[in-house]
Structures are given as C-alpha cells and as structure tokens.
PDB file of C-alpha atoms in Angstrom:
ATOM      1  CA  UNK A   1       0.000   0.000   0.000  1.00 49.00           C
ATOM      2  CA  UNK A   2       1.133   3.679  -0.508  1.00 51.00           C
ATOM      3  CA  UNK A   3       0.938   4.584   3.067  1.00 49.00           C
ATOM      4  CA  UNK A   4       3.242   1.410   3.853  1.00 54.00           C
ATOM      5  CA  UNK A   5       6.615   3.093   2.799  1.00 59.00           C
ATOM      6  CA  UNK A   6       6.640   6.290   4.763  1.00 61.00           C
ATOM      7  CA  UNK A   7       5.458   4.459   8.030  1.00 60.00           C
ATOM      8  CA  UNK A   8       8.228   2.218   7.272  1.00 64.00           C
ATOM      9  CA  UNK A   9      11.088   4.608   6.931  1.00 68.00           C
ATOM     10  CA  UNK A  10       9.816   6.968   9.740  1.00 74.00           C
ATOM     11  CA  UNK A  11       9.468   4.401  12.394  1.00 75.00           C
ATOM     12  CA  UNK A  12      13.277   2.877  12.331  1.00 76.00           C
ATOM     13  CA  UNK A  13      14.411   6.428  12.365  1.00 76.00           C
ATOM     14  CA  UNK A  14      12.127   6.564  15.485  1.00 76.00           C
ATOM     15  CA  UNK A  15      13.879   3.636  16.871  1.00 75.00           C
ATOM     16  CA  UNK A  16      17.334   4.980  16.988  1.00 78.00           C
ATOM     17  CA  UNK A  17      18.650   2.706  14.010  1.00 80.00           C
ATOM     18  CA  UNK A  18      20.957   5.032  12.061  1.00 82.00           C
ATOM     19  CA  UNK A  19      19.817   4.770   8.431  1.00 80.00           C
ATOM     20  CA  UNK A  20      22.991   2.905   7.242  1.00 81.00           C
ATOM     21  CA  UNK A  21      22.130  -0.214   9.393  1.00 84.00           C
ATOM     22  CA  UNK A  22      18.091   0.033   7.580  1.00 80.00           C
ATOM     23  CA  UNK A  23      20.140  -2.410   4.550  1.00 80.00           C
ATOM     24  CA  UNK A  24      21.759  -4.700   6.552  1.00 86.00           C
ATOM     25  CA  UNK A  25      20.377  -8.345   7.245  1.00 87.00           C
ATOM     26  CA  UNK A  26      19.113  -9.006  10.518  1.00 83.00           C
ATOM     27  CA  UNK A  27      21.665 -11.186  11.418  1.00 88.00           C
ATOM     28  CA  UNK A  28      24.250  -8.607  11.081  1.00 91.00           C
ATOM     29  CA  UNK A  29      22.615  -6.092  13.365  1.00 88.00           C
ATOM     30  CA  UNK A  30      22.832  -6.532  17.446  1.00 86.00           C
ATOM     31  CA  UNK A  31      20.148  -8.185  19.675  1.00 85.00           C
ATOM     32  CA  UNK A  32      19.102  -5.103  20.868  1.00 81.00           C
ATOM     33  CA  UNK A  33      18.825  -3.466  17.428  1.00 84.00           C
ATOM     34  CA  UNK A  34      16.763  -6.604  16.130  1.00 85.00           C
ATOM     35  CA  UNK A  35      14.592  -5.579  18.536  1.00 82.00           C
ATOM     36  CA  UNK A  36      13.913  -2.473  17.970  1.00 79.00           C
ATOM     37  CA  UNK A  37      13.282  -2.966  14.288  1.00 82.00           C
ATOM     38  CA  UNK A  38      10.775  -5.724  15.297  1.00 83.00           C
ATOM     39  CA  UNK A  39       8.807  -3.215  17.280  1.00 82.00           C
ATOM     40  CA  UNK A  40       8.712  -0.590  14.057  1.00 80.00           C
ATOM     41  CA  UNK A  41       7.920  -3.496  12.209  1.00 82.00           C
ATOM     42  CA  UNK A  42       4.992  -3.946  14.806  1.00 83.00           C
ATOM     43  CA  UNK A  43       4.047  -0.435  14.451  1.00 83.00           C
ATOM     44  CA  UNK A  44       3.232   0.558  10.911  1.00 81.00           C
ATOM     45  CA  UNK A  45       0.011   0.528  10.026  1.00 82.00           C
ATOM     46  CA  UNK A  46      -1.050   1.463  14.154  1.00 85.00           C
ATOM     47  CA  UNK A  47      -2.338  -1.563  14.997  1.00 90.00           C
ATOM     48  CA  UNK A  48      -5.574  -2.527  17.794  1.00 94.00           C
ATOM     49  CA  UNK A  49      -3.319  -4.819  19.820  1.00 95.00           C
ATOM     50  CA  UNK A  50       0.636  -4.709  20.370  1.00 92.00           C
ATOM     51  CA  UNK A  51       2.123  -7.548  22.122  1.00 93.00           C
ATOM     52  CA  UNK A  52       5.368  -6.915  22.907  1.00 91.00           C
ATOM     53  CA  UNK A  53       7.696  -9.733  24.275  1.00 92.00           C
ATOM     54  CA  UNK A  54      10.363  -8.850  26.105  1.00 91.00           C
ATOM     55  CA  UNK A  55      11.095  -5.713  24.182  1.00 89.00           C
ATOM     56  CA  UNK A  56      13.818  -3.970  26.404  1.00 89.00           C
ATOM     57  CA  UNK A  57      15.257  -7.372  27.184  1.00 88.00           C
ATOM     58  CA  UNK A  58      18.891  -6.107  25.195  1.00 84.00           C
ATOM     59  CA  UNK A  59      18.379  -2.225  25.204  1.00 85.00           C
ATOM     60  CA  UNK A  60      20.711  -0.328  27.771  1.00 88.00           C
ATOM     61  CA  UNK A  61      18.673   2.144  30.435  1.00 91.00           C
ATOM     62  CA  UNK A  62      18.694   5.058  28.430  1.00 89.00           C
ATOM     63  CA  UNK A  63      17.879   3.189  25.381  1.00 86.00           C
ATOM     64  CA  UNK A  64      15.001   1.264  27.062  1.00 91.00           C
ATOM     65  CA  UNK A  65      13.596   4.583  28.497  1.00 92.00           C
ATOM     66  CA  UNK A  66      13.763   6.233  25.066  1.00 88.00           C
ATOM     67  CA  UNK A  67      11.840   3.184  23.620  1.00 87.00           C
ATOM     68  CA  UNK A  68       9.203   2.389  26.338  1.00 92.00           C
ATOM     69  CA  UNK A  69       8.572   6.291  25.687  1.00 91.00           C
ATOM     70  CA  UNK A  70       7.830   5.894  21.787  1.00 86.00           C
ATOM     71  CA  UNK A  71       6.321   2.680  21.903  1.00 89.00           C
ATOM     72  CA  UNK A  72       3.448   4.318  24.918  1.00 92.00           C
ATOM     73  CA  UNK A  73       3.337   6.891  22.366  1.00 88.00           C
ATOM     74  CA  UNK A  74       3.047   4.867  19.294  1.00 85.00           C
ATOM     75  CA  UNK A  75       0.092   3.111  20.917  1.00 89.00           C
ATOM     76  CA  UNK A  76      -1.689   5.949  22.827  1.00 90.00           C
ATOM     77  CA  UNK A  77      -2.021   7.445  19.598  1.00 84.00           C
ATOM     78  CA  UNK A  78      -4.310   5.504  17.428  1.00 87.00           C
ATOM     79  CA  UNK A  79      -5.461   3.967  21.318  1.00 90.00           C
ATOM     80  CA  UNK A  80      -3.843   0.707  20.586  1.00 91.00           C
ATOM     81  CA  UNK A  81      -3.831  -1.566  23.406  1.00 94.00           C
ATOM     82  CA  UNK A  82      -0.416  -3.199  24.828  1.00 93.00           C
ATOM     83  CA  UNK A  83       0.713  -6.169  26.188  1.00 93.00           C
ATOM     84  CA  UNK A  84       4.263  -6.091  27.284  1.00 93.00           C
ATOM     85  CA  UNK A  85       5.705  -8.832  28.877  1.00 92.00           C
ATOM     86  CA  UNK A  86       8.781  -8.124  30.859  1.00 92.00           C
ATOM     87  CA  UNK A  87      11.156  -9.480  33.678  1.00 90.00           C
ATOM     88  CA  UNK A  88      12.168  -6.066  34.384  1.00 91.00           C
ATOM     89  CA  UNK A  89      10.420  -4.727  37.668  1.00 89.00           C
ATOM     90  CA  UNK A  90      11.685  -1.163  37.231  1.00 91.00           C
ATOM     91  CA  UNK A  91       9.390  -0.208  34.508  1.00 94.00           C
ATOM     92  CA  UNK A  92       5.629  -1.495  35.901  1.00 92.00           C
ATOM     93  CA  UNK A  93       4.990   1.705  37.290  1.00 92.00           C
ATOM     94  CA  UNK A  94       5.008   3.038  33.447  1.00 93.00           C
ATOM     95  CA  UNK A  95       2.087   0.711  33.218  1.00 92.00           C
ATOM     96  CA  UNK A  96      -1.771   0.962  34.373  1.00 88.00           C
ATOM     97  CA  UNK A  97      -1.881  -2.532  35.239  1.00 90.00           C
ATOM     98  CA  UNK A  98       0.595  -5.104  36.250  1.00 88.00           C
ATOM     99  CA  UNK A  99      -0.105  -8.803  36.104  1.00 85.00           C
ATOM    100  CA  UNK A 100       1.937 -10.658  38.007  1.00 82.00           C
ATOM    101  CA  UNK A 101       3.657 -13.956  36.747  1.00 76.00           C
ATOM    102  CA  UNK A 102       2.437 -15.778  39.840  1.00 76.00           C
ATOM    103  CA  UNK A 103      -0.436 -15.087  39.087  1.00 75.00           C
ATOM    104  CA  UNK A 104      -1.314 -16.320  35.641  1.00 73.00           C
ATOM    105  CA  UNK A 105       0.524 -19.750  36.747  1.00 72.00           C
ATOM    106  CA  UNK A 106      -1.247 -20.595  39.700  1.00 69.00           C
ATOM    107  CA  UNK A 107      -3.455 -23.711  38.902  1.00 50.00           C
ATOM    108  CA  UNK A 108      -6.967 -23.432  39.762  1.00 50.00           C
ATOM    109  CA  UNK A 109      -7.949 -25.552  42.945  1.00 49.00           C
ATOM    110  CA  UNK A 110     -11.066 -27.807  42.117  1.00 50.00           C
ATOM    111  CA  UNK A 111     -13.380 -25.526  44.217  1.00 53.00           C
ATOM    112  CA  UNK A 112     -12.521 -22.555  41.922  1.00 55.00           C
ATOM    113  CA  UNK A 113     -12.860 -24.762  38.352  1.00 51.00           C
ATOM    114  CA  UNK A 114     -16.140 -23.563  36.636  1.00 51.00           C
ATOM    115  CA  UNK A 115     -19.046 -25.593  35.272  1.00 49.00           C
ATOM    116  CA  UNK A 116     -19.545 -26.170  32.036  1.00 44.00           C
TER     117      UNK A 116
END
C-alpha cells in the first residue's frame, strides 16, 4: 500500500537505528537493534493490539527509556492496546496494570474450576 513506505522509513528512524544499518540483514545487526526494528515493524500501520515480548530485554537504560517512551506513544495514539511482557520490575509503574507472573501460573484448585 502507498501509506506502507513512509510508516516504514519513519518508524526505524524513530527507533534509533541510524539509516545505514536500515540495509543490513538481521543477522548482522545486534540483539538489541533486532529488537527495535521488530517493534517498528509492529508499528506501521497502528495496529488494535501490540504484544510486545520482552522488548527492552537487550536495550541499555537510556535506550530502554527512550523506547518504552515511543512505543506508549506509538500506541496511545491511534489507542492501541499493549501487552508487554517483561522481567524487568523497574518499569511497571510506566504501566496501568501489572499482572503478576504468579499469578497467571497458579493452577486453579477444584473448588474454583467452573461448570460447564
């Protein structure tokens, strides 16, 4: 589509990726620079639902803080909802709601199964 190319281009620039790595093959970029060109890749086209795995897993403090900022952004804007799944404690209080791990895992005790 004609809208695809300039959502492409704008969102690595976004991303930090310096426009000589935007012709490289994945495997020659870093983790953390894979990364972030997944999430542009996510991006284009704003999207209802982002689910984002691990997304600041490689990305050094400043560099995670830069992209949690865009990516909040990138969703807020078109009201895309987000579900970011991370081991890193330090940014849940960027988040409405957290969900803890515990949580989800727990198996339901036979008092708490529903009927069908």
């Amino acid at each position: 589509a004609g809208w695809a190319r300039p959502a492409a281009q704008g969102w690595p620039e976004a991303m930090g990726l310096e426009r000589p790595l935007w012709q490289r093959d994945a495997h020659q970029l870093s983790v953390g620079q894979q990364q972030r060109v997944a999430a542009a890749r996510a991006l284009i086209g704003q999207p209802a639902l982002v689910i984002a795995d691990e997304p600041t897993s490689a990305l050094d403090e400043d560099r995670r803080d830069a992209f949690l900022d865009l990516l909040l952004s990138a969703c807020a804007t078109p009201r895309s909802a987000l579900v970011l799944v991370s081991h890193d404690r330090r940014i849940a209080q960027r988040f409405g709601r957290q969900v803890l791990l515990p949580s989800i895992n727990r198996a339901a005790r036979p008092d708490e199964a529903v009927a069908a």
